[in-house]
Structure formats: structure tokens, C-alpha cells
Short mmCIF file of C-alpha atoms (C1' of nucleotides) in Angstrom, two decimals:
data_model
loop_
_atom_site.label_atom_id
_atom_site.label_comp_id
_atom_site.label_asym_id
_atom_site.label_seq_id
_atom_site.Cartn_x
_atom_site.Cartn_y
_atom_site.Cartn_z
CA UNK A 54 -46.86 -98.37 -63.04
CA UNK A 55 -44.05 -96.14 -64.24
CA UNK A 56 -44.13 -93.15 -66.53
CA UNK A 57 -44.09 -92.36 -70.21
CA UNK A 58 -46.25 -94.86 -71.99
CA UNK A 59 -47.74 -92.65 -74.66
CA UNK A 60 -44.63 -92.11 -76.85
CA UNK A 61 -43.87 -95.82 -76.87
CA UNK A 62 -47.44 -96.62 -77.83
CA UNK A 63 -47.45 -94.00 -80.55
CA UNK A 64 -44.28 -95.38 -82.06
CA UNK A 65 -45.52 -98.95 -81.88
CA UNK A 66 -48.79 -98.09 -83.59
CA UNK A 67 -46.98 -95.92 -86.12
CA UNK A 68 -44.69 -98.81 -86.98
CA UNK A 69 -47.65 -101.15 -87.31
CA UNK A 70 -49.34 -98.78 -89.72
CA UNK A 71 -46.27 -97.91 -91.77
CA UNK A 72 -45.23 -101.55 -91.95
CA UNK A 73 -48.71 -102.52 -93.10
CA UNK A 74 -49.59 -104.70 -90.13
CA UNK A 75 -52.50 -102.33 -89.56
CA UNK A 76 -54.14 -101.73 -92.90
CA UNK A 77 -55.67 -98.50 -94.22
CA UNK A 78 -59.33 -98.34 -93.30
CA UNK A 79 -58.95 -100.64 -90.33
CA UNK A 80 -60.61 -99.66 -87.08
CA UNK A 81 -58.49 -99.25 -83.98
CA UNK A 82 -60.37 -100.35 -80.90
CA UNK A 83 -59.25 -98.54 -77.76
CA UNK A 84 -60.05 -101.35 -75.38
CA UNK A 85 -58.43 -103.94 -77.59
CA UNK A 86 -55.26 -101.91 -77.96
CA UNK A 87 -55.22 -101.18 -74.24
CA UNK A 88 -55.35 -104.89 -73.46
CA UNK A 89 -52.77 -105.71 -76.10
CA UNK A 90 -50.28 -103.20 -74.69
CA UNK A 91 -51.20 -103.82 -71.07
CA UNK A 92 -52.20 -100.23 -70.30
CA UNK A 93 -55.43 -98.37 -69.74
CA UNK A 94 -57.38 -96.58 -72.44
CA UNK A 95 -55.98 -93.18 -71.49
CA UNK A 96 -52.48 -93.45 -72.98
CA UNK A 97 -53.92 -95.33 -75.95
CA UNK A 98 -56.30 -92.47 -76.62
CA UNK A 99 -53.47 -89.97 -76.38
CA UNK A 100 -51.35 -91.97 -78.79
CA UNK A 101 -54.25 -92.20 -81.23
CA UNK A 102 -54.78 -88.44 -81.03
CA UNK A 103 -51.13 -87.87 -81.88
CA UNK A 104 -51.37 -90.27 -84.80
CA UNK A 105 -54.46 -88.50 -86.04
CA UNK A 106 -52.64 -85.18 -85.95
CA UNK A 107 -49.72 -86.64 -87.85
CA UNK A 108 -52.13 -87.90 -90.47
CA UNK A 109 -51.76 -91.65 -90.08
CA UNK A 110 -55.06 -92.11 -88.26
CA UNK A 111 -58.46 -90.53 -88.61
CA UNK A 112 -60.64 -90.05 -85.56
CA UNK A 113 -64.34 -89.81 -86.27
CA UNK A 114 -66.17 -88.45 -83.25
CA UNK A 115 -68.04 -91.09 -81.28
CA UNK A 116 -67.14 -93.57 -84.02
CA UNK A 117 -63.57 -94.44 -83.19
CA UNK A 118 -60.13 -94.28 -84.75
CA UNK A 119 -59.34 -95.68 -88.18
CA UNK A 120 -56.10 -96.11 -90.06
CA UNK A 121 -56.27 -93.38 -92.67
CA UNK A 122 -57.36 -94.52 -96.07
CA UNK A 123 -56.49 -91.81 -98.56
CA UNK A 124 -58.81 -91.54 -101.52
CA UNK A 125 -57.43 -91.28 -105.06
CA UNK A 126 -57.62 -87.51 -105.07
CA UNK A 127 -55.85 -87.13 -101.74
CA UNK A 128 -53.20 -89.59 -102.85
CA UNK A 129 -52.48 -87.65 -106.01
CA UNK A 130 -52.36 -84.42 -104.06
CA UNK A 131 -50.12 -85.91 -101.40
CA UNK A 132 -47.67 -87.18 -103.98
CA UNK A 133 -47.65 -83.77 -105.61
CA UNK A 134 -46.90 -82.10 -102.28
CA UNK A 135 -44.17 -84.64 -101.65
CA UNK A 136 -42.74 -83.94 -105.10
CA UNK A 137 -42.60 -80.21 -104.43
CA UNK A 138 -40.92 -80.69 -101.06
CA UNK A 139 -38.40 -83.13 -102.45
CA UNK A 140 -37.60 -80.79 -105.31
CA UNK A 141 -36.94 -78.00 -102.84
CA UNK A 142 -34.76 -80.30 -100.77
CA UNK A 143 -32.74 -81.25 -103.84
CA UNK A 144 -32.12 -77.67 -104.84
CA UNK A 145 -31.13 -76.62 -101.33
CA UNK A 146 -29.01 -79.71 -100.81
CA UNK A 147 -26.90 -78.83 -103.82
CA UNK A 148 -26.22 -75.43 -102.31
CA UNK A 149 -25.39 -76.60 -98.84
CA UNK A 150 -24.37 -80.22 -98.53
CA UNK A 151 -21.04 -80.99 -96.95
CA UNK A 152 -18.76 -84.01 -97.30
CA UNK A 153 -20.65 -86.05 -94.70
CA UNK A 154 -23.93 -85.35 -96.47
CA UNK A 155 -22.45 -86.48 -99.78
CA UNK A 156 -21.21 -89.60 -98.10
CA UNK A 157 -24.59 -90.37 -96.56
CA UNK A 158 -26.28 -89.95 -99.92
CA UNK A 159 -23.68 -92.11 -101.65
CA UNK A 160 -23.97 -94.80 -99.01
CA UNK A 161 -27.74 -94.96 -99.26
CA UNK A 162 -27.49 -94.94 -103.04
CA UNK A 163 -25.10 -97.88 -102.99
CA UNK A 164 -27.40 -99.79 -100.68
CA UNK A 165 -30.17 -99.15 -103.18
CA UNK A 166 -27.91 -100.37 -105.98
CA UNK A 167 -27.24 -103.65 -104.20
CA UNK A 168 -30.92 -104.23 -103.47
CA UNK A 169 -31.86 -103.31 -107.03
CA UNK A 170 -29.20 -105.56 -108.54
CA UNK A 171 -30.45 -108.43 -106.42
CA UNK A 172 -34.03 -107.60 -107.33
CA UNK A 173 -34.74 -107.54 -103.61
CA UNK A 174 -37.77 -105.33 -103.26
CA UNK A 175 -38.06 -105.80 -99.52
CA UNK A 176 -34.53 -104.51 -99.05
CA UNK A 177 -34.91 -101.73 -101.60
CA UNK A 178 -37.69 -100.20 -99.60
CA UNK A 179 -35.87 -99.00 -96.51
CA UNK A 180 -32.81 -98.18 -98.59
CA UNK A 181 -34.94 -95.93 -100.76
CA UNK A 182 -36.34 -94.21 -97.68
CA UNK A 183 -32.81 -93.68 -96.40
CA UNK A 184 -31.68 -92.28 -99.73
CA UNK A 185 -34.39 -89.66 -99.72
CA UNK A 186 -33.89 -88.91 -96.03
CA UNK A 187 -30.20 -88.29 -96.71
CA UNK A 188 -31.16 -85.65 -99.25
CA UNK A 189 -33.53 -84.00 -96.78
CA UNK A 190 -30.79 -83.89 -94.17
CA UNK A 191 -28.32 -82.44 -96.67
CA UNK A 192 -30.41 -79.27 -96.86
CA UNK A 193 -29.18 -78.41 -93.38
CA UNK A 194 -32.74 -77.30 -92.65
CA UNK A 195 -34.07 -79.48 -89.86
CA UNK A 196 -37.58 -78.10 -90.00
CA UNK A 197 -37.78 -78.82 -93.71
CA UNK A 198 -36.23 -82.25 -93.25
CA UNK A 199 -38.66 -83.06 -90.46
CA UNK A 200 -41.58 -82.06 -92.61
CA UNK A 201 -40.31 -84.19 -95.48
CA UNK A 202 -39.86 -87.18 -93.20
CA UNK A 203 -43.34 -86.78 -91.83
CA UNK A 204 -44.86 -86.77 -95.29
CA UNK A 205 -42.70 -89.70 -96.34
CA UNK A 206 -43.99 -91.72 -93.40
CA UNK A 207 -47.56 -90.82 -94.22
CA UNK A 208 -47.24 -92.19 -97.74
CA UNK A 209 -45.29 -95.27 -96.74
CA UNK A 210 -48.35 -97.52 -96.26
CA UNK A 211 -49.37 -96.84 -99.84
CA UNK A 212 -45.94 -97.21 -101.39
CA UNK A 213 -45.96 -100.69 -99.98
CA UNK A 214 -48.57 -101.69 -102.50
CA UNK A 215 -46.20 -100.70 -105.28
CA UNK A 216 -44.09 -103.77 -104.61
CA UNK A 217 -46.23 -105.50 -107.17
CA UNK A 218 -45.44 -103.15 -110.02
CA UNK A 219 -43.09 -105.01 -112.34
CA UNK A 220 -39.60 -103.60 -112.82
CA UNK A 221 -40.38 -100.83 -110.38
CA UNK A 222 -37.12 -101.20 -108.52
CA UNK A 223 -34.97 -100.96 -111.64
CA UNK A 224 -36.81 -97.87 -112.84
CA UNK A 225 -36.60 -96.24 -109.43
CA UNK A 226 -32.88 -96.88 -109.14
CA UNK A 227 -32.21 -95.49 -112.61
CA UNK A 228 -33.99 -92.31 -111.55
CA UNK A 229 -31.95 -92.22 -108.35
CA UNK A 230 -28.79 -92.35 -110.43
CA UNK A 231 -29.90 -89.33 -112.39
CA UNK A 232 -30.67 -87.49 -109.17
CA UNK A 233 -27.29 -88.30 -107.66
CA UNK A 234 -25.55 -87.18 -110.85
CA UNK A 235 -27.32 -83.83 -110.78
CA UNK A 236 -26.71 -83.38 -107.03
CA UNK A 237 -23.00 -84.13 -107.25
CA UNK A 238 -22.62 -82.06 -110.42
CA UNK A 239 -23.90 -79.12 -108.42
CA UNK A 240 -26.86 -78.58 -110.72
CA UNK A 241 -29.59 -77.56 -108.30
CA UNK A 242 -32.42 -76.96 -110.75
CA UNK A 243 -31.75 -80.25 -112.52
CA UNK A 244 -31.66 -82.16 -109.24
CA UNK A 245 -34.91 -80.50 -108.22
CA UNK A 246 -36.57 -81.34 -111.52
CA UNK A 247 -35.43 -84.95 -111.43
CA UNK A 248 -36.59 -85.37 -107.84
CA UNK A 249 -39.94 -83.86 -108.68
CA UNK A 250 -40.36 -86.15 -111.66
CA UNK A 251 -39.20 -89.15 -109.65
CA UNK A 252 -41.84 -88.65 -106.98
CA UNK A 253 -44.59 -87.70 -109.39
CA UNK A 254 -43.98 -90.71 -111.61
CA UNK A 255 -44.08 -92.87 -108.49
CA UNK A 256 -47.44 -91.40 -107.72
CA UNK A 257 -48.66 -92.02 -111.24
CA UNK A 258 -47.40 -95.56 -111.26
CA UNK A 259 -49.14 -96.02 -107.98
CA UNK A 260 -52.44 -94.65 -109.24
CA UNK A 261 -52.26 -96.94 -112.24
CA UNK A 262 -51.74 -99.87 -109.93
CA UNK A 263 -54.59 -98.73 -107.75
CA UNK A 264 -56.93 -98.51 -110.71
CA UNK A 265 -55.94 -102.03 -111.75
CA UNK A 266 -56.50 -103.37 -108.26
CA UNK A 267 -59.78 -101.61 -108.01
CA UNK A 268 -60.89 -103.08 -111.31
CA UNK A 269 -60.24 -106.65 -110.31
CA UNK A 270 -61.65 -106.38 -106.83
CA UNK A 271 -62.71 -104.03 -104.10
CA UNK A 272 -59.94 -105.37 -101.92
CA UNK A 273 -59.10 -102.05 -100.31
CA UNK A 274 -62.65 -101.41 -99.27
CA UNK A 275 -62.87 -104.73 -97.46
CA UNK A 276 -59.64 -104.11 -95.65
CA UNK A 277 -61.49 -102.83 -92.59
CA UNK B 88 -72.24 -82.72 -69.80
CA UNK B 89 -72.63 -83.17 -73.55
CA UNK B 90 -70.13 -84.29 -76.09
CA UNK B 91 -67.37 -82.86 -78.18
CA UNK B 92 -65.36 -80.60 -75.98
CA UNK B 93 -61.90 -81.28 -77.35
CA UNK B 94 -62.24 -79.64 -80.79
CA UNK B 95 -63.73 -76.51 -79.27
CA UNK B 96 -60.93 -76.31 -76.72
CA UNK B 97 -58.28 -76.88 -79.36
CA UNK B 98 -59.66 -74.06 -81.49
CA UNK B 99 -59.95 -71.71 -78.54
CA UNK B 100 -56.38 -72.34 -77.46
CA UNK B 101 -55.18 -72.12 -81.04
CA UNK B 102 -56.84 -68.75 -81.42
CA UNK B 103 -55.34 -67.56 -78.18
CA UNK B 104 -51.88 -68.55 -79.33
CA UNK B 105 -52.17 -67.24 -82.88
CA UNK B 106 -53.71 -64.00 -81.67
CA UNK B 107 -50.92 -63.56 -79.16
CA UNK B 108 -53.06 -63.74 -76.02
CA UNK B 109 -50.92 -66.70 -75.05
CA UNK B 110 -47.33 -65.78 -75.68
CA UNK B 111 -44.50 -68.01 -76.95
CA UNK B 112 -42.75 -69.66 -74.05
CA UNK B 113 -45.74 -69.38 -71.75
CA UNK B 114 -46.65 -72.41 -69.71
CA UNK B 115 -50.11 -73.88 -70.13
CA UNK B 116 -51.37 -75.24 -66.84
CA UNK B 117 -53.80 -78.09 -67.29
CA UNK B 118 -55.72 -77.44 -64.09
CA UNK B 119 -55.96 -73.74 -64.75
CA UNK B 120 -57.19 -74.24 -68.29
CA UNK B 121 -59.64 -76.88 -67.11
CA UNK B 122 -61.13 -74.43 -64.62
CA UNK B 123 -61.15 -71.62 -67.13
CA UNK B 124 -63.08 -73.69 -69.67
CA UNK B 125 -65.21 -75.47 -67.11
CA UNK B 126 -64.14 -78.98 -68.06
CA UNK B 127 -61.91 -81.63 -66.59
CA UNK B 128 -58.24 -82.08 -67.38
CA UNK B 129 -58.91 -84.89 -69.84
CA UNK B 130 -60.23 -82.89 -72.80
CA UNK B 131 -57.68 -80.16 -72.03
CA UNK B 132 -54.88 -82.69 -72.26
CA UNK B 133 -56.25 -84.00 -75.53
CA UNK B 134 -56.43 -80.51 -76.98
CA UNK B 135 -52.87 -79.80 -75.86
CA UNK B 136 -51.65 -83.01 -77.48
CA UNK B 137 -53.27 -81.96 -80.74
CA UNK B 138 -51.70 -78.53 -80.53
CA UNK B 139 -48.33 -80.08 -79.87
CA UNK B 140 -48.69 -82.22 -82.98
CA UNK B 141 -49.62 -79.19 -85.03
CA UNK B 142 -46.54 -77.42 -83.75
CA UNK B 143 -48.09 -74.61 -81.73
CA UNK B 144 -47.37 -76.19 -78.37
CA UNK B 145 -44.49 -78.18 -77.00
CA UNK B 146 -45.09 -80.83 -74.37
CA UNK B 147 -42.11 -81.65 -72.22
CA UNK B 148 -42.70 -84.91 -70.36
CA UNK B 149 -43.54 -84.41 -66.71
CA UNK B 150 -42.87 -80.71 -67.17
CA UNK B 151 -46.02 -79.49 -68.80
CA UNK B 152 -47.13 -77.82 -72.02
CA UNK B 153 -45.63 -74.61 -73.31
CA UNK B 154 -46.52 -72.33 -76.18
CA UNK B 155 -43.80 -73.06 -78.70
CA UNK B 156 -41.00 -70.59 -78.67
CA UNK B 157 -39.01 -71.07 -81.85
CA UNK B 158 -35.36 -70.30 -81.57
CA UNK B 159 -33.61 -68.15 -84.20
CA UNK B 160 -32.44 -71.15 -86.15
CA UNK B 161 -35.86 -72.80 -86.18
CA UNK B 162 -37.45 -69.52 -87.20
CA UNK B 163 -35.13 -69.11 -90.16
CA UNK B 164 -35.69 -72.69 -91.18
CA UNK B 165 -39.45 -72.37 -90.83
CA UNK B 166 -39.54 -69.26 -92.98
CA UNK B 167 -37.44 -71.04 -95.57
CA UNK B 168 -39.83 -73.98 -95.60
CA UNK B 169 -42.74 -71.58 -95.88
CA UNK B 170 -40.99 -69.82 -98.77
CA UNK B 171 -40.53 -73.08 -100.64
CA UNK B 172 -44.13 -74.10 -100.14
CA UNK B 173 -45.45 -70.71 -101.18
CA UNK B 174 -43.27 -70.76 -104.27
CA UNK B 175 -44.69 -74.15 -105.22
CA UNK B 176 -48.21 -72.86 -104.63
CA UNK B 177 -47.56 -69.89 -106.87
CA UNK B 178 -46.25 -71.97 -109.73
CA UNK B 179 -49.11 -74.45 -109.51
CA UNK B 180 -51.70 -71.72 -109.09
CA UNK B 181 -50.65 -70.17 -112.39
CA UNK B 182 -51.22 -73.49 -114.11
CA UNK B 183 -54.56 -74.26 -112.56
CA UNK B 184 -56.44 -71.29 -111.18
CA UNK B 185 -59.93 -70.65 -112.42
CA UNK B 186 -61.97 -67.44 -112.56
CA UNK B 187 -63.18 -67.79 -108.98
CA UNK B 188 -59.62 -68.27 -107.76
CA UNK B 189 -58.51 -65.15 -109.62
CA UNK B 190 -61.38 -63.27 -108.06
CA UNK B 191 -60.52 -64.45 -104.56
CA UNK B 192 -56.91 -63.39 -105.01
CA UNK B 193 -57.95 -60.02 -106.42
CA UNK B 194 -60.40 -59.45 -103.59
CA UNK B 195 -57.85 -60.22 -100.92
CA UNK B 196 -55.29 -58.09 -102.71
CA UNK B 197 -57.68 -55.14 -102.78
CA UNK B 198 -58.38 -55.57 -99.08
CA UNK B 199 -54.64 -55.44 -98.53
CA UNK B 200 -54.43 -52.31 -100.66
CA UNK B 201 -57.03 -50.54 -98.56
CA UNK B 202 -55.35 -51.49 -95.31
CA UNK B 203 -51.95 -50.53 -96.66
CA UNK B 204 -53.19 -47.18 -97.95
CA UNK B 205 -54.71 -46.45 -94.55
CA UNK B 206 -51.53 -47.61 -92.85
CA UNK B 207 -53.74 -49.89 -90.80
CA UNK B 208 -51.41 -52.66 -89.70
CA UNK B 209 -54.04 -54.44 -87.63
CA UNK B 210 -56.27 -54.73 -90.67
CA UNK B 211 -53.45 -55.61 -93.02
CA UNK B 212 -52.66 -58.67 -91.02
CA UNK B 213 -55.72 -60.83 -91.66
CA UNK B 214 -55.96 -59.47 -95.21
CA UNK B 215 -52.42 -60.63 -95.85
CA UNK B 216 -53.25 -64.08 -94.48
CA UNK B 217 -56.29 -64.22 -96.76
CA UNK B 218 -54.23 -63.17 -99.77
CA UNK B 219 -51.78 -65.99 -99.27
CA UNK B 220 -54.54 -68.48 -98.48
CA UNK B 221 -56.24 -67.57 -101.74
CA UNK B 222 -53.07 -68.51 -103.60
CA UNK B 223 -52.87 -71.81 -101.76
CA UNK B 224 -56.46 -72.59 -102.67
CA UNK B 225 -55.85 -71.67 -106.31
CA UNK B 226 -53.51 -74.64 -106.64
CA UNK B 227 -56.55 -76.90 -106.51
CA UNK B 228 -54.48 -79.16 -104.27
CA UNK B 229 -56.23 -79.37 -100.92
CA UNK B 230 -53.50 -81.34 -99.22
CA UNK B 231 -50.91 -78.78 -100.28
CA UNK B 232 -53.18 -75.90 -99.31
CA UNK B 233 -53.85 -77.48 -95.91
CA UNK B 234 -50.15 -77.89 -95.30
CA UNK B 235 -49.49 -74.27 -96.27
CA UNK B 236 -52.24 -73.05 -93.95
CA UNK B 237 -50.89 -75.09 -91.09
CA UNK B 238 -47.42 -73.63 -91.50
CA UNK B 239 -48.88 -70.14 -91.87
CA UNK B 240 -50.70 -70.53 -88.56
CA UNK B 241 -47.56 -71.78 -86.88
CA UNK B 242 -45.65 -68.65 -87.86
CA UNK B 243 -48.47 -66.24 -87.12
CA UNK B 244 -47.48 -65.60 -83.48
CA UNK B 245 -44.09 -64.43 -84.66
CA UNK B 246 -45.27 -62.31 -87.56
CA UNK B 247 -47.25 -60.38 -85.00
CA UNK B 248 -44.05 -58.94 -83.66
CA UNK B 249 -43.32 -57.52 -87.09
CA UNK B 250 -45.97 -54.90 -86.63
CA UNK B 251 -43.24 -52.72 -85.23
CA UNK B 252 -41.05 -52.78 -88.31
CA UNK B 253 -41.41 -49.38 -89.96
CA UNK B 254 -42.90 -49.25 -93.45
CA UNK B 255 -43.38 -53.00 -93.36
CA UNK B 256 -46.91 -52.82 -94.71
CA UNK B 257 -46.01 -50.68 -97.70
CA UNK B 258 -43.12 -52.95 -98.60
CA UNK B 259 -45.24 -56.05 -98.21
CA UNK B 260 -48.01 -54.67 -100.39
CA UNK B 261 -45.57 -53.67 -103.11
CA UNK B 262 -44.31 -57.26 -103.14
CA UNK B 263 -47.87 -58.52 -103.30
CA UNK B 264 -48.44 -56.40 -106.37
CA UNK B 265 -45.48 -58.01 -108.09
CA UNK B 266 -46.80 -61.45 -107.17
CA UNK B 267 -50.26 -60.70 -108.51
CA UNK B 268 -48.80 -59.34 -111.73
CA UNK B 269 -46.80 -62.50 -112.29
CA UNK B 270 -49.72 -64.74 -111.37
CA UNK B 271 -52.16 -63.03 -113.71
CA UNK B 272 -49.57 -62.79 -116.47
CA UNK B 273 -49.35 -66.56 -116.33
CA UNK B 274 -45.67 -66.54 -115.49
CA UNK B 275 -45.37 -69.43 -113.05
CA UNK B 276 -41.63 -69.33 -112.42
CA UNK B 277 -41.70 -65.58 -111.85
CA UNK B 278 -44.64 -65.86 -109.45
CA UNK B 279 -42.84 -68.64 -107.61
CA UNK B 280 -39.64 -66.62 -107.37
CA UNK B 281 -41.42 -63.52 -106.14
CA UNK B 282 -43.36 -65.47 -103.54
CA UNK B 283 -40.21 -67.15 -102.33
CA UNK B 284 -38.44 -63.80 -102.05
CA UNK B 285 -41.47 -62.24 -100.36
CA UNK B 286 -41.53 -64.84 -97.61
CA UNK B 287 -37.78 -65.02 -97.20
CA UNK B 288 -37.43 -61.26 -96.91
CA UNK B 289 -40.18 -61.31 -94.30
CA UNK B 290 -38.16 -63.83 -92.39
CA UNK B 291 -35.04 -61.72 -92.68
CA UNK B 292 -36.84 -58.58 -91.61
CA UNK B 293 -38.18 -60.51 -88.70
CA UNK B 294 -34.80 -61.81 -87.67
CA UNK B 295 -33.39 -58.30 -87.81
CA UNK B 296 -36.17 -57.13 -85.57
CA UNK B 297 -35.60 -60.03 -83.24
CA UNK B 298 -31.93 -59.21 -82.94
CA UNK B 299 -32.78 -55.61 -82.14
CA UNK B 300 -35.31 -56.63 -79.53
CA UNK B 301 -32.86 -59.05 -78.01
CA UNK B 302 -30.22 -56.38 -77.84
CA UNK B 303 -32.34 -53.95 -75.92
CA UNK B 304 -33.86 -56.46 -73.57
CA UNK B 305 -34.48 -60.13 -72.96
CA UNK B 306 -38.18 -59.49 -73.32
CA UNK B 307 -38.92 -62.74 -75.09
CA UNK B 308 -37.21 -64.82 -72.44
CA UNK B 309 -39.32 -63.28 -69.70
CA UNK B 310 -42.52 -63.90 -71.62
CA UNK B 311 -43.14 -67.15 -69.66
"C1'" DA C 138 -90.11 -114.07 -94.41
"C1'" DG C 139 -88.74 -109.33 -94.65
"C1'" DA C 140 -88.70 -104.63 -92.99
"C1'" DG C 141 -88.90 -101.46 -89.40
"C1'" DA C 142 -88.77 -100.25 -84.55
"C1'" DA C 143 -87.38 -100.90 -79.86
"C1'" DA C 144 -84.16 -102.60 -76.62
"C1'" DA C 145 -79.80 -104.27 -75.24
"C1'" DT C 146 -74.90 -103.90 -75.82
"C1'" DC C 147 -70.85 -101.88 -76.80
"C1'" DT C 148 -67.65 -97.94 -77.32
"C1'" DT C 149 -66.42 -93.53 -76.93
"C1'" DG C 150 -66.01 -89.01 -74.28
"C1'" DC C 151 -65.45 -86.94 -70.06
"C1'" DA C 152 -64.81 -86.80 -64.94
"C1'" DT C 153 -62.47 -88.28 -61.02
"C1'" DA C 154 -58.97 -90.75 -58.24
"C1'" DC C 155 -54.42 -92.01 -57.31
"C1'" DA C 156 -49.27 -92.52 -57.92
"C1'" DT C 157 -44.95 -90.69 -59.27
"C1'" DG C 158 -41.65 -87.30 -60.62
"C1'" DA C 159 -40.70 -82.31 -60.55
"C1'" DA C 160 -40.65 -77.88 -58.26
"C1'" DT C 161 -40.48 -75.34 -54.13
"C1'" DA C 162 -39.97 -74.24 -49.44
"C1'" DT C 163 -37.75 -75.16 -45.22
"C1'" DT C 164 -34.21 -76.34 -42.21
"C1'" DG C 165 -29.63 -77.08 -40.95
"C1'" DA C 166 -24.62 -76.52 -41.41
"C1'" DC C 167 -20.67 -73.84 -42.39
"C1'" DG D 116 -25.74 -64.92 -44.73
"C1'" DT D 117 -25.30 -68.44 -48.19
"C1'" DC D 118 -25.47 -72.96 -49.78
"C1'" DA D 119 -27.02 -77.60 -49.59
"C1'" DA D 120 -29.94 -81.32 -48.20
"C1'" DT D 121 -34.43 -82.65 -47.17
"C1'" DA D 122 -39.28 -82.42 -46.71
"C1'" DT D 123 -43.44 -80.68 -48.59
"C1'" DT D 124 -46.35 -79.24 -52.18
"C1'" DC D 125 -47.85 -79.45 -56.70
"C1'" DA D 126 -48.58 -80.95 -61.54
"C1'" DT D 127 -48.44 -84.47 -64.61
"C1'" DG D 128 -49.31 -89.38 -66.15
"C1'" DT D 129 -52.24 -93.24 -65.80
"C1'" DA D 130 -56.22 -95.91 -64.15
"C1'" DT D 131 -60.97 -96.31 -63.34
"C1'" DG D 132 -65.87 -94.96 -63.20
"C1'" DC D 133 -69.89 -93.15 -65.34
"C1'" DA D 134 -72.97 -91.05 -68.96
"C1'" DA D 135 -74.41 -90.72 -73.68
"C1'" DG D 136 -74.24 -91.81 -78.50
"C1'" DA D 137 -73.60 -95.61 -81.93
"C1'" DT D 138 -74.25 -100.28 -83.19
"C1'" DT D 139 -76.29 -104.54 -83.10
"C1'" DT D 140 -79.71 -107.64 -81.85
"C1'" DT D 141 -84.23 -108.93 -81.28
"C1'" DC D 142 -89.01 -108.49 -81.53
"C1'" DT D 143 -93.16 -107.13 -83.80
"C1'" DC D 144 -96.09 -106.18 -87.54
"C1'" DT D 145 -97.27 -106.56 -92.28
#
DNA sequence: AGAGAAAATCTTGCATACATGAATATTGAC
DNA sequence: GTCAATATTCATGTATGCAAGATTTTCTCT
């Protein structure tokens, strides 16, 4: 058997969680995963520990690993943190972005426009992630950008549920347009404020959706 | 042998790193640590993986684990991230802090005052950490506060070097006073700006020190 | 039949064993 | 004497084995 299994396993599990194939609350059986990936429990355990540190998985001692299921309070708080980080990124990006950064932002924005015009929510999703990532990168601060990406990934499983909110894509794209305008106009504070509002309103929309879902059924609870 | 070694080991190693007993760049030998703690390599490895995810340790495949040694660029970027987070905390704390939060901030500030007046740098250190932590907590956002604490811990090993900067404590305390004034006056934007400046100037002072140290010797490089 | 307790089962946590790649020492050539 | 190639040693990465806690099943008693 050759080396370096753990990173591959971590990425595979991370993708499964972010893509929603492993649902929040679900238990991750070490033996089952080991068999599925054709390795022993050791690298699986190490991958799970990494995922727990990055916040996608929760390890309860002697109980096992579970895909993290954020409660309402933690969700609100996470969106607020995300909003603050994104606002900072916007302000710094205005100060520092170069031509290639502008281009990356424009490109991602156009991809969003196409997906939004087509009403294609599945396509809008990754385009939206790319749009925000382009802003992070434009700060020129890799540590900050890495942090932002990490948080973005952590919230991805929950954003997925938002697909059901009507007219979400149109609203999101309109907000993106305002952000791009402020960024390219060189108005840092305005870009920051619009990014903050964009993320916070996403969070609010999400909480509304969650409340509605919770009212009609306990679907999330049964997910495990 | 009874259960739950890994968390204990992680905390012990974390303390060693943050307290400077394990220096940035130093290699962490699994076998040696296992002997030192009287356990096998397995829980040691798991603790190291956790520390690598939290940013205190870097694991290079097949090479081993090393206490993270941030380069100049990463240090600057980390301090900038910290400054942004602290600024956000300050603004939100103004909006949301209750009487107990005010008290905690005041208490920590007074502890800083005593240490500063005595010129006791060793005592100022933890008091300073408590002061900032009190502001994080006053946001009422546990996710945000947790993130801030994590970043604070990650930078702690480097702040330690600052002890040598002359009149650092007096300057720091004076800045704290300005922050407290803004916080208690209810001026969120001012508190945010002063916190941002406080952290950034710390970073700059630190970089200056680092350059000086580097000029006189390659001490940091030999630390491994 | 239902509730509680005991036993069996299953899973995790840790220890140990082994294989492979990296680091180091040694030997040989120039 | 220095450099390079090779052999040896050593540490990491993974697999497997074993002990203890958690879970589930079953059995007993009311």
C-alpha cells in the first residue's frame, strides 16, 4: 500500500458533506468508511479529526463522528461572522485589487449573470462561490482569503437548502451587481456595507426558510 | 489504560507552543512525545493533526510535524486579519454588551493598568489577552468570539517576542484606554477603528523588531 | 404486555506491528 | 580532502489487535 491516503480521504469526505451527499446530523461510521474507501480505520480517523477541526464534522468522544448540524443560533452567528469577514475583504479589495483581480471578479459575475438569467440555480451556486472567492483573493491577503474560504465551505451545506427560496437567485444577483459597482467605483466602505448586507440577508432568508421547514416537519432532525 | 488521551495531549502541546516552551520551527518527534507523555504514537498523531488544523503546527508529509513558523508575509497578513476581526468585535460589542460584559472589560483593563504601572511585562501579557477576550465575548456571538480566540492563540507565540520592545506595555495600555473610552461611550465605529489600529500597530512594531533581530542574527532560523 | 435490568454486540480509543520514503552515515573515486 | 553514490538507520504512514465504553437485544419480573 502506498503513501498519503489521509488528504485524499479528507477531500472526498469534505466534498460529500459540502455537496450534501452526507447530510448534517448524519453519523460517519469508521468501519463503513474504511471499507468504502478500501483503507483501514487509521487514515479514516485522521481524516475525520481534520474535518472536525475545520468544523464540518463533530466528534463526540466514544460516540463517533457526525456531520455538523448547526443550530439556529450558531447559524445566525456564523452568517454574521461571514458577513464581517466579507465586508473586510470588500474594503481591502478596493484598496488593493489589480487588473487580474478585477477580471476574475468580472468573469465570475458574468457567470452568475448567465446562470441567473437562465434561472439555473444549480449553476448559480458554484458561480456565486467563485464570485465571492474572487473578492477574497483580491485583498492580496492569503491568510484572510483562506479564512474566508474555510468559513464559506462550512456554510455551504446549509446554503444548499436555500435553493428552494423563490426568486433567490435574482435577488442575489442584483445584490452582486451593487457590490461590483461599489468595488469598481473604488468605494471601499460602500462595497463593505453591501457585502455585509448581502451575506446577512442571505442568513436571514435562510433562517426564515428553516423556520418554515421546521414548522411543516422535523425533517432535519430525522436526517441522521 | 483509560480513555481520552488526545484532548489532554492537544492542550498540553498547545500550551507548550503558546507559552514558548516549544519554539516556532521546532520539530515535534512523534516517538519522543509519545515517550514523554507515556502513550503510544496514535494519540500523539491525532493531537498533532488537530494542532495542524488549528494552525499551530504544520505537518509536512513524510517529514514530520513542526511548530508553525510564520514568515514575514504571513505574519503581516495574520495581524491584518486579526485587526479586522477585532474591529468587528468592537463595533458589535458596543451594540450588544450588557452590564456583566462591561464589568469583565473593566476588570481586565484594570488588571492591565496594574501590570503596566508596575512595568510587569510578564503579567501584562495574560491580562492583555483577557482584555481582548472580554471584548470578543461582549459581542454575544460565540462563533465570532471562538474564531477571534483561535487567531489570538495562533499569534501568541510571536507576540511573546515583543516583550523586548521598549515601552511597549505603556503604549499598549494607552491604546487600551482609548478603546475602552470608545466602547463605553457607545461609539462603535470609533471603537472599531481604535481596535484595528491597536492590532495593526502591534503587528508593525513586531515586524520592526523581527527585522532588527534578523539583522543581528539568524536566531529564528536556528530555533529548530 | 410493558418496564427495567442484564448480557451480548458493536464501535471507538489506544497500542503495536510492519512497510515505505526520508535522512544520515559510510565508502569509494577523483 | 572533497564530492558523490550507496547502504544503513530512522521516522512516518498504514494496518491490525485488543480493551473498554456505548448501544442494542433479550430476559425477567411485575
